[in-house]
Tab-separated table of C-alpha atoms in Angstrom:
chain	number	residue	atom	x	y	z
A	1	MET	CA	0.000	0.000	0.000
A	2	ASN	CA	1.015	3.630	-0.483
A	3	ASP	CA	1.770	5.150	2.931
A	4	THR	CA	4.067	7.986	1.847
A	5	GLY	CA	1.877	10.541	3.593
A	6	THR	CA	1.817	8.684	6.889
A	7	GLY	CA	5.549	8.057	7.259
A	8	LEU	CA	4.987	4.387	8.062
A	9	THR	CA	7.635	3.111	5.654
A	10	ALA	CA	10.445	4.891	7.493
A	11	ARG	CA	9.236	3.530	10.837
A	12	ARG	CA	8.943	0.002	9.445
A	13	LEU	CA	12.541	0.148	8.304
A	14	ALA	CA	13.587	1.546	11.675
A	15	LEU	CA	11.861	-1.410	13.332
A	16	LYS	CA	13.716	-3.849	11.095
A	17	LEU	CA	17.063	-2.187	11.794
A	18	LEU	CA	16.528	-2.054	15.539
A	19	GLY	CA	15.924	-5.796	15.491
A	20	ASP	CA	19.033	-6.344	13.356
A	21	VAL	CA	21.180	-4.539	15.925
A	22	LEU	CA	19.632	-5.710	19.194
A	23	HIS	CA	18.595	-9.243	18.250
A	24	ARG	CA	21.042	-10.214	15.512
A	25	ARG	CA	23.959	-7.986	16.687
A	26	LEU	CA	24.549	-6.617	13.188
A	27	PRO	CA	26.352	-3.290	12.627
A	28	LEU	CA	23.840	-0.514	11.988
A	29	ASP	CA	25.535	1.135	9.010
A	30	GLU	CA	25.957	-2.153	7.147
A	31	SER	CA	22.351	-3.202	7.783
A	32	LEU	CA	21.068	0.230	6.785
A	33	ALA	CA	23.057	0.252	3.540
A	34	THR	CA	21.809	-3.233	2.649
A	35	LEU	CA	18.216	-2.357	3.425
A	36	LEU	CA	18.190	0.917	1.493
A	37	SER	CA	19.859	-0.719	-1.512
A	38	GLU	CA	16.786	-2.892	-2.100
A	39	PRO	CA	14.950	-1.776	-5.289
A	40	VAL	CA	11.668	-1.414	-3.397
A	41	HIS	CA	13.167	1.565	-1.562
A	42	ASP	CA	14.581	3.363	-4.602
A	43	ALA	CA	11.825	5.986	-4.504
A	44	MET	CA	12.264	6.710	-0.803
A	45	SER	CA	12.968	10.381	-0.167
A	46	ALA	CA	16.210	11.616	1.340
A	47	ALA	CA	14.224	12.968	4.288
A	48	ASP	CA	12.684	9.573	5.037
A	49	ARG	CA	16.049	7.850	4.661
A	50	GLY	CA	17.479	10.313	7.142
A	51	LEU	CA	14.564	9.719	9.508
A	52	VAL	CA	15.209	5.976	9.511
A	53	ARG	CA	18.780	6.427	10.636
A	54	ALA	CA	17.885	9.195	13.087
A	55	ILE	CA	15.281	7.038	14.848
A	56	VAL	CA	17.502	3.984	15.203
A	57	THR	CA	20.618	5.927	16.185
A	58	ALA	CA	18.756	7.880	18.860
A	59	ALA	CA	17.007	4.755	20.151
A	60	LEU	CA	20.363	3.007	20.572
A	61	ARG	CA	22.032	6.092	22.066
A	62	HIS	CA	19.332	6.296	24.760
A	63	LEU	CA	18.423	2.622	24.947
A	64	GLY	CA	19.163	2.110	28.640
A	65	SER	CA	17.124	5.075	29.835
A	66	LEU	CA	14.282	4.251	27.417
A	67	ARG	CA	14.077	0.708	28.755
A	68	ALA	CA	14.175	2.017	32.323
A	69	LEU	CA	11.324	4.370	31.460
A	70	LEU	CA	9.263	1.504	30.072
A	71	GLY	CA	9.986	-0.485	33.211
A	72	ALA	CA	8.703	2.360	35.353
A	73	ARG	CA	5.619	3.053	33.227
A	74	LEU	CA	4.550	-0.539	32.585
A	75	ARG	CA	3.838	-1.988	36.023
A	76	LEU	CA	4.122	-5.583	34.795
A	77	GLY	CA	6.836	-4.888	32.244
A	78	ILE	CA	6.659	-5.777	28.546
A	79	PRO	CA	3.847	-8.353	28.211
A	80	GLU	CA	4.849	-11.861	27.196
A	81	ARG	CA	4.071	-13.013	23.658
A	82	SER	CA	3.611	-9.426	22.542
A	83	GLY	CA	5.544	-9.638	19.275
A	84	GLN	CA	7.646	-6.582	18.556
A	85	LEU	CA	5.847	-4.390	21.071
A	86	GLU	CA	9.024	-3.415	22.951
A	87	TYR	CA	10.888	-2.300	19.819
A	88	LEU	CA	7.832	-0.399	18.590
A	89	LEU	CA	7.478	1.379	21.922
A	90	LEU	CA	11.177	2.258	21.822
A	91	ILE	CA	10.700	3.773	18.377
A	92	GLY	CA	7.721	5.810	19.590
A	93	LEU	CA	9.471	6.992	22.761
A	94	THR	CA	12.576	7.954	20.819
A	95	GLN	CA	10.603	10.237	18.535
A	96	ILE	CA	8.731	11.851	21.433
A	97	LEU	CA	11.749	12.400	23.670
A	98	HIS	CA	14.753	12.788	21.393
A	99	LEU	CA	13.708	13.793	17.869
A	100	ASP	CA	11.976	16.777	16.341
A	101	VAL	CA	8.843	14.792	15.490
A	102	PRO	CA	5.351	16.027	16.428
A	103	ASP	CA	3.869	13.984	19.266
A	104	HIS	CA	0.763	13.065	17.286
A	105	ALA	CA	2.878	11.714	14.400
A	106	ALA	CA	5.065	9.677	16.753
A	107	VAL	CA	2.067	8.207	18.571
A	108	ASP	CA	-0.149	7.605	15.543
A	109	THR	CA	2.513	5.873	13.436
A	110	THR	CA	3.602	3.715	16.368
A	111	ILE	CA	0.052	2.579	17.092
A	112	SER	CA	-0.530	1.884	13.390
A	113	LEU	CA	2.518	-0.388	13.316
A	114	ILE	CA	1.457	-2.100	16.533
A	115	ARG	CA	-1.883	-2.877	14.914
A	116	GLU	CA	-0.004	-4.512	12.009
A	117	ASP	CA	1.636	-6.962	14.431
A	118	ALA	CA	-0.721	-9.870	15.189
A	119	ARG	CA	0.809	-10.411	18.632
A	120	ALA	CA	1.218	-6.771	19.606
A	121	THR	CA	-2.127	-5.431	18.397
A	122	ARG	CA	-4.065	-6.385	21.556
A	123	PHE	CA	-1.780	-4.039	23.511
A	124	ALA	CA	-2.445	-1.018	21.274
A	125	GLY	CA	-4.541	0.684	23.964
A	126	LEU	CA	-1.831	0.240	26.591
A	127	ALA	CA	0.809	1.530	24.181
A	128	ASN	CA	-1.301	4.539	23.213
A	129	ALA	CA	-1.859	5.543	26.833
A	130	THR	CA	1.828	5.059	27.697
A	131	LEU	CA	3.121	7.148	24.803
A	132	ARG	CA	0.679	9.972	25.467
A	133	ARG	CA	1.589	10.118	29.161
A	134	VAL	CA	5.270	10.257	28.268
A	135	ALA	CA	4.619	13.121	25.851
A	136	THR	CA	2.846	15.010	28.643
A	137	ASP	CA	5.683	14.351	31.128
A	138	ARG	CA	8.519	14.876	28.629
A	139	ALA	CA	10.340	17.734	30.410
A	140	ALA	CA	10.426	15.986	33.775
A	141	ILE	CA	11.494	12.694	32.208
A	142	LEU	CA	14.416	14.264	30.349
A	143	ALA	CA	15.530	16.220	33.400
A	144	ALA	CA	15.736	13.019	35.451
A	145	VAL	CA	17.733	10.879	32.988
A	146	ASP	CA	20.867	9.253	34.403
A	147	PRO	CA	23.426	9.085	31.536
A	148	ALA	CA	25.036	6.003	33.071
A	149	LEU	CA	21.898	4.015	32.209
A	150	ASN	CA	22.746	4.336	28.522
A	151	ALA	CA	25.974	2.368	28.774
A	152	PRO	CA	25.652	-1.411	29.102
A	153	ALA	CA	26.391	-2.334	32.717
A	154	TRP	CA	29.311	-4.588	31.777
A	155	LEU	CA	31.013	-1.792	29.816
A	156	LEU	CA	30.394	0.800	32.531
A	157	GLU	CA	31.999	-1.565	35.046
A	158	ARG	CA	35.008	-2.014	32.757
A	159	TRP	CA	35.454	1.742	32.376
A	160	SER	CA	35.076	2.265	36.129
A	161	ASN	CA	37.803	-0.306	36.779
A	162	ALA	CA	40.095	1.231	34.158
A	163	TYR	CA	39.550	4.968	34.696
A	164	GLY	CA	37.536	5.408	37.905
A	165	GLU	CA	33.805	5.816	38.450
A	166	ALA	CA	33.721	9.560	37.746
A	167	ALA	CA	35.473	9.131	34.398
A	168	ALA	CA	33.224	6.198	33.492
A	169	ARG	CA	30.147	8.320	34.104
A	170	ALA	CA	31.684	11.165	32.091
A	171	ILE	CA	32.273	8.752	29.196
A	172	ALA	CA	28.636	7.660	29.336
A	173	ALA	CA	27.473	11.289	29.451
A	174	ALA	CA	29.614	12.224	26.429
A	175	GLN	CA	28.131	9.351	24.445
A	176	MET	CA	24.597	10.690	24.910
A	177	HIS	CA	25.268	13.582	22.538
A	178	GLU	CA	25.457	13.008	18.787
A	179	PRO	CA	28.645	14.749	17.606
A	180	THR	CA	28.906	16.940	14.555
A	181	LEU	CA	31.196	16.189	11.609
A	182	ASP	CA	35.008	16.371	11.874
A	183	ILE	CA	37.147	16.762	8.766
A	184	SER	CA	40.874	16.845	8.040
A	185	VAL	CA	41.881	19.455	5.462
A	186	LYS	CA	44.879	19.510	3.164
A	187	SER	CA	45.697	23.093	4.169
A	188	ASP	CA	44.319	26.250	5.821
A	189	PRO	CA	42.150	24.788	8.622
A	190	GLN	CA	41.023	28.218	9.798
A	191	GLY	CA	39.984	29.234	6.305
A	192	TRP	CA	37.953	26.068	5.863
A	193	ALA	CA	36.427	26.469	9.331
A	194	GLU	CA	35.137	29.891	8.293
A	195	ARG	CA	33.906	28.630	4.935
A	196	LEU	CA	32.100	25.610	6.389
A	197	ASP	CA	30.795	27.298	9.554
A	198	GLY	CA	32.980	25.334	11.919
A	199	LEU	CA	35.797	25.670	14.399
A	200	VAL	CA	39.342	24.348	14.560
A	201	VAL	CA	39.961	21.701	17.249
A	202	GLY	CA	42.766	19.319	18.156
A	203	LEU	CA	45.710	19.476	15.772
A	204	GLY	CA	43.911	21.354	13.012
A	205	THR	CA	40.728	19.327	12.585
A	206	VAL	CA	37.749	21.342	11.381
A	207	ARG	CA	34.629	20.577	13.409
A	208	LEU	CA	31.400	21.647	11.721
A	209	ASN	CA	28.651	23.427	13.626
A	210	GLY	CA	25.810	21.829	11.701
A	211	HIS	CA	24.835	18.705	9.828
A	212	ALA	CA	24.682	18.483	6.055
A	213	ARG	CA	25.047	15.817	3.397
A	214	ILE	CA	28.796	15.313	3.071
A	215	PRO	CA	28.893	15.350	-0.773
A	216	ASP	CA	27.020	18.683	-0.765
A	217	LEU	CA	29.638	20.503	1.310
A	218	PRO	CA	32.087	22.889	-0.405
A	219	GLY	CA	35.450	21.275	-1.035
A	220	PHE	CA	34.237	17.670	-1.119
A	221	THR	CA	34.179	17.286	-4.893
A	222	ASP	CA	37.431	19.226	-5.166
A	223	GLY	CA	39.169	16.824	-2.788
A	224	ALA	CA	40.114	19.533	-0.295
A	225	TRP	CA	39.344	17.433	2.795
A	226	TRP	CA	38.233	14.076	4.124
A	227	VAL	CA	36.086	12.959	7.052
A	228	GLN	CA	38.157	12.055	10.113
A	229	ASP	CA	37.531	12.425	13.835
A	230	ALA	CA	39.953	14.734	15.625
A	231	ALA	CA	41.343	11.862	17.714
A	232	ALA	CA	41.751	9.643	14.644
A	233	SER	CA	44.312	12.103	13.285
A	234	LEU	CA	46.660	11.536	16.239
A	235	PRO	CA	48.317	8.225	15.215
A	236	VAL	CA	49.735	9.695	11.992
A	237	ALA	CA	50.682	12.913	13.763
A	238	LEU	CA	52.787	10.870	16.196
A	239	LEU	CA	54.220	8.721	13.418
A	240	ALA	CA	55.361	12.013	11.810
A	241	PRO	CA	55.931	10.754	8.241
A	242	GLN	CA	58.780	12.519	6.472
A	243	PRO	CA	58.880	13.630	2.825
A	244	GLY	CA	60.267	10.850	0.659
A	245	GLU	CA	59.799	8.199	3.358
A	246	THR	CA	57.922	4.972	2.664
A	247	VAL	CA	55.258	4.265	5.275
A	248	LEU	CA	53.445	0.956	5.714
A	249	ASP	CA	49.802	1.533	6.657
A	250	LEU	CA	48.442	-1.798	7.863
A	251	CYS	CA	44.647	-2.277	8.130
A	252	ALA	CA	44.423	0.934	6.116
A	253	ALA	CA	40.823	1.077	4.836
A	254	PRO	CA	38.854	3.282	4.472
A	255	GLY	CA	41.907	5.500	4.017
A	256	GLY	CA	41.745	8.587	6.211
A	257	LYS	CA	45.115	7.877	7.772
A	258	THR	CA	46.580	6.925	4.390
A	259	ALA	CA	45.534	10.353	3.099
A	260	GLN	CA	47.193	11.937	6.128
A	261	ILE	CA	50.435	10.074	5.471
A	262	LEU	CA	50.447	11.184	1.847
A	263	SER	CA	49.703	14.770	2.809
A	264	HIS	CA	52.992	14.764	4.754
A	265	GLY	CA	54.827	14.076	1.498
A	266	ALA	CA	55.592	10.454	2.292
A	267	ALA	CA	54.861	7.452	0.095
A	268	ALA	CA	52.302	5.024	1.460
A	269	ILE	CA	51.757	1.309	1.048
A	270	ALA	CA	48.174	0.714	2.134
A	271	VAL	CA	47.348	-2.842	3.208
A	272	ASP	CA	43.925	-4.275	4.016
A	273	ARG	CA	42.401	-7.728	3.599
A	274	SER	CA	38.952	-6.476	2.509
A	275	GLU	CA	38.587	-5.975	-1.227
A	276	PRO	CA	35.426	-3.810	-0.920
A	277	ARG	CA	37.043	-1.625	1.735
A	278	MET	CA	40.169	-1.225	-0.367
A	279	ALA	CA	37.998	-0.220	-3.319
A	280	ARG	CA	36.527	2.472	-1.099
A	281	LEU	CA	40.037	3.547	-0.064
A	282	ALA	CA	41.047	3.871	-3.713
A	283	GLU	CA	37.933	5.940	-4.446
A	284	ASN	CA	38.629	8.226	-1.501
A	285	LEU	CA	42.237	8.782	-2.534
A	286	ALA	CA	41.203	9.438	-6.138
A	287	ARG	CA	38.775	12.133	-4.998
A	288	LEU	CA	41.573	13.705	-2.963
A	289	GLY	CA	44.001	13.585	-5.889
A	290	LEU	CA	46.336	11.312	-3.910
A	291	ALA	CA	47.902	7.986	-4.816
A	292	ALA	CA	49.197	5.092	-2.717
A	293	GLU	CA	50.395	1.590	-3.440
A	294	CYS	CA	47.389	-0.532	-2.491
A	295	ARG	CA	47.740	-4.162	-1.456
A	296	ILE	CA	44.817	-6.476	-0.719
A	297	ALA	CA	46.383	-8.788	1.843
A	298	ASP	CA	46.119	-10.078	5.394
A	299	ALA	CA	48.293	-7.765	7.472
A	300	ALA	CA	49.048	-10.636	9.870
A	301	SER	CA	51.064	-12.377	7.146
A	302	PHE	CA	52.019	-9.444	4.903
A	303	ASP	CA	55.628	-9.523	3.737
A	304	HIS	CA	57.740	-6.532	2.747
A	305	GLU	CA	61.245	-5.268	3.293
A	306	PRO	CA	61.503	-3.318	6.575
A	307	VAL	CA	60.518	0.356	6.403
A	308	ALA	CA	61.285	3.472	8.414
A	309	ALA	CA	57.711	4.013	9.608
A	310	LEU	CA	54.747	1.711	10.141
A	311	LEU	CA	51.225	2.473	11.305
A	312	LEU	CA	49.080	-0.296	12.760
A	313	ASP	CA	45.577	1.023	13.434
A	314	ALA	CA	44.357	-2.393	14.426
A	315	PRO	CA	40.850	-3.876	14.219
A	316	CYS	CA	39.239	-3.513	17.631
A	317	SER	CA	35.963	-3.477	19.538
A	318	ALA	CA	35.563	0.235	18.651
A	319	THR	CA	34.084	1.068	22.060
A	320	GLY	CA	35.715	4.486	21.751
A	321	THR	CA	33.397	5.339	18.848
A	322	ILE	CA	30.056	4.791	20.604
A	323	ARG	CA	29.258	8.514	20.481
A	324	ARG	CA	29.279	8.245	16.661
A	325	HIS	CA	28.167	4.613	16.417
A	326	PRO	CA	25.877	3.808	19.372
A	327	ASP	CA	25.143	0.349	17.994
A	328	VAL	CA	28.655	-0.686	19.103
A	329	ALA	CA	27.522	-0.590	22.740
A	330	TRP	CA	24.887	-3.228	22.053
A	331	THR	CA	26.599	-5.462	19.484
A	332	LYS	CA	29.969	-6.112	21.149
A	333	THR	CA	30.658	-8.537	24.001
A	334	GLY	CA	33.511	-9.299	26.349
A	335	GLU	CA	34.276	-12.346	24.227
A	336	ASP	CA	34.711	-10.060	21.200
A	337	ILE	CA	37.282	-8.007	23.111
A	338	LEU	CA	39.346	-11.094	23.945
A	339	LYS	CA	39.234	-12.378	20.354
A	340	LEU	CA	40.264	-8.989	19.001
A	341	ALA	CA	43.078	-8.699	21.542
A	342	ASN	CA	44.481	-11.982	20.212
A	343	LEU	CA	44.268	-10.654	16.649
A	344	GLN	CA	46.004	-7.419	17.671
A	345	ARG	CA	48.832	-9.390	19.216
A	346	ARG	CA	49.340	-11.341	15.975
A	347	LEU	CA	49.313	-8.136	13.946
A	348	LEU	CA	51.872	-6.533	16.240
A	349	GLU	CA	54.122	-9.564	15.972
A	350	ARG	CA	54.072	-9.232	12.201
A	351	ALA	CA	54.543	-5.470	12.331
A	352	ALA	CA	57.696	-5.935	14.407
A	353	THR	CA	59.372	-7.688	11.463
A	354	LEU	CA	58.505	-4.862	9.065
A	355	VAL	CA	60.260	-1.999	10.871
A	356	ARG	CA	63.943	-1.415	10.241
A	357	PRO	CA	66.429	-0.448	12.998
A	358	GLY	CA	65.863	3.170	13.956
A	359	GLY	CA	62.333	3.018	12.523
A	360	ARG	CA	59.030	3.951	14.153
A	361	LEU	CA	56.000	1.787	14.870
A	362	VAL	CA	52.755	3.434	15.963
A	363	TYR	CA	50.090	1.141	17.370
A	364	ALA	CA	46.565	2.504	17.731
A	365	THR	CA	43.011	1.350	18.423
A	366	CYS	CA	39.722	3.209	18.793
A	367	SER	CA	38.880	1.080	21.828
A	368	LEU	CA	38.503	2.116	25.477
A	369	GLU	CA	39.475	-1.368	26.659
A	370	PRO	CA	42.948	-1.773	28.241
A	371	GLU	CA	43.338	-5.257	26.725
A	372	GLU	CA	43.322	-3.606	23.312
A	373	GLY	CA	45.491	-0.675	24.352
A	374	GLU	CA	47.837	-0.327	27.316
A	375	ARG	CA	48.130	-4.047	28.035
A	376	GLN	CA	48.698	-4.844	24.386
A	377	ALA	CA	51.548	-2.349	24.107
A	378	GLU	CA	53.142	-3.388	27.398
A	379	GLY	CA	53.077	-7.030	26.357
A	380	PHE	CA	54.668	-6.198	23.029
A	381	LEU	CA	57.473	-4.189	24.623
A	382	GLN	CA	58.182	-7.002	27.067
A	383	ARG	CA	58.392	-9.536	24.247
A	384	HIS	CA	60.476	-7.262	22.023
A	385	PRO	CA	63.438	-5.650	23.791
A	386	GLU	CA	64.568	-4.360	20.383
A	387	PHE	CA	61.751	-1.795	20.685
A	388	ARG	CA	61.463	1.026	23.178
A	389	ARG	CA	58.629	3.431	23.812
A	390	GLY	CA	58.827	6.858	22.165
A	391	PRO	CA	57.040	8.993	24.782
A	392	VAL	CA	54.541	11.563	23.535
A	393	GLN	CA	55.403	15.191	24.260
A	394	ALA	CA	52.733	17.785	25.047
A	395	GLU	CA	53.797	20.053	22.180
A	396	GLU	CA	53.127	17.219	19.711
A	397	VAL	CA	49.446	16.892	20.557
A	398	GLY	CA	48.298	20.383	21.580
A	399	ALA	CA	44.816	20.283	23.115
A	400	PHE	CA	45.132	16.508	23.570
A	401	ALA	CA	47.957	16.925	26.096
A	402	GLU	CA	45.512	15.935	28.863
A	403	ALA	CA	45.391	12.489	27.238
A	404	ILE	CA	49.109	11.725	27.756
A	405	THR	CA	49.492	8.820	30.173
A	406	PRO	CA	52.210	8.498	32.834
A	407	ALA	CA	53.929	5.970	30.546
A	408	GLY	CA	54.025	8.486	27.693
A	409	ASP	CA	51.252	7.070	25.500
A	410	LEU	CA	47.955	8.697	24.535
A	411	ARG	CA	44.661	7.593	26.059
A	412	VAL	CA	41.958	9.824	24.600
A	413	LEU	CA	38.598	9.553	26.362
A	414	PRO	CA	35.296	10.651	24.766
A	415	PHE	CA	34.905	13.617	27.120
A	416	HIS	CA	38.239	15.188	26.169
A	417	LEU	CA	38.199	18.377	24.057
A	418	ALA	CA	35.630	20.122	26.243
A	419	HIS	CA	33.245	22.702	24.758
A	420	PRO	CA	30.224	24.507	26.249
A	421	GLN	CA	27.994	22.934	23.581
A	422	PRO	CA	28.004	19.145	24.098
A	423	ARG	CA	27.613	18.377	20.379
A	424	LEU	CA	30.818	20.331	19.683
A	425	ALA	CA	32.733	18.660	22.516
A	426	GLY	CA	34.500	15.340	22.792
A	427	ALA	CA	36.409	12.989	20.538
A	428	ASP	CA	36.486	9.324	19.705
A	429	GLY	CA	38.174	7.245	22.376
A	430	PHE	CA	41.653	6.269	21.171
A	431	TYR	CA	44.793	4.612	22.419
A	432	VAL	CA	48.097	5.408	20.694
A	433	CYS	CA	51.569	4.104	21.519
A	434	ARG	CA	54.707	5.088	19.607
A	435	MET	CA	57.609	2.626	19.644
A	436	ILE	CA	61.114	2.926	18.221
A	437	ARG	CA	63.177	0.011	17.003
A	438	VAL	CA	66.599	0.434	18.551
A	439	ASP	CA	69.329	0.923	15.961
A	440	GLU	CA	71.563	-2.139	16.006
A	441	GLY	CA	74.599	0.114	15.691
A	442	ALA	CA	73.679	2.226	18.734
């Protein structure tokens, strides 16, 4: 049926995606791309496509507090054998509390979808009353939200153990706010900040004030910049590629750090095992007018003569990126962290053979978990006395100096880079360790 005027199609897709993330533990962006690529959705407007992602992202960002609200409002909890009632209520609550959607549209579309579900339909009256009461009490509900509810308990406990309870709560609070877009520019950050209505943060990252379609922004087609979180620019900054140097960029896709390396005047060999991701890397570099030697290969077994500089931005649980990708909080498990830590160790062992004496190895992950950061680096240095740590100096990282650890590494937390406006504050959580291979002649 044609329901363009009612907005039901967007909510149906949001329902499907929410189930993909919470039930099947699938990454949101991949599921969304697959869903929207289906021919049946070719005619879907850009606004409705944006609404789909906005609903699901906000529902996941506030999932803990939304579920707590349902627990408080439904005396007996979510009824048994009620189909997709919980997910549908989450979608309705998200629109009422966290999106610029009229209350009547949020309630009416939710109830319509509940009536389409054979198991949920008998609870349509209960759902209608619940949503309308929440709309009436919206201000008080939002004022009482505890940000810590929106981090899975097991992750909050991990962060409390690693960084202290206050920092763990600050991480959770930072992740409640959807950040704006960060870009790395080839030159003139201040000029581009003025042109794009942004501000310069970190080491020259331009942080935009508003949201817009990336391809529509000035400079995109011309290849003047690429999307990259302020913290994600730190590994290459600490590697400090030199003009004429050859740099190995392991696990390189989608290519932001490769572009950074090339912008320093170095040559880059970009390695990644994923053919589709390497195709995307090549497309990104072509748009930027940059060229690298691209190798589709498993970095854990990649062979090459030793180089002066190597970057290993290793696959990880990505718990540092929850503010941009809230699905990560609900798709990853402790078992994932252990498996990824084993992979990181294998990648580091291979990387050690690819750095020549006197050369630099920078290890980085966008994870907040010590097993994927500090413990990984410490284990590597203990196993490899031919490497020593190259401590980070405050002047190298500017506003990120607060992230320097006592050992001399970087541990960026999502609440770093403070700003009075929460959406303009923060950075992806990152760990970066710089190591030097001792010159055999020293």
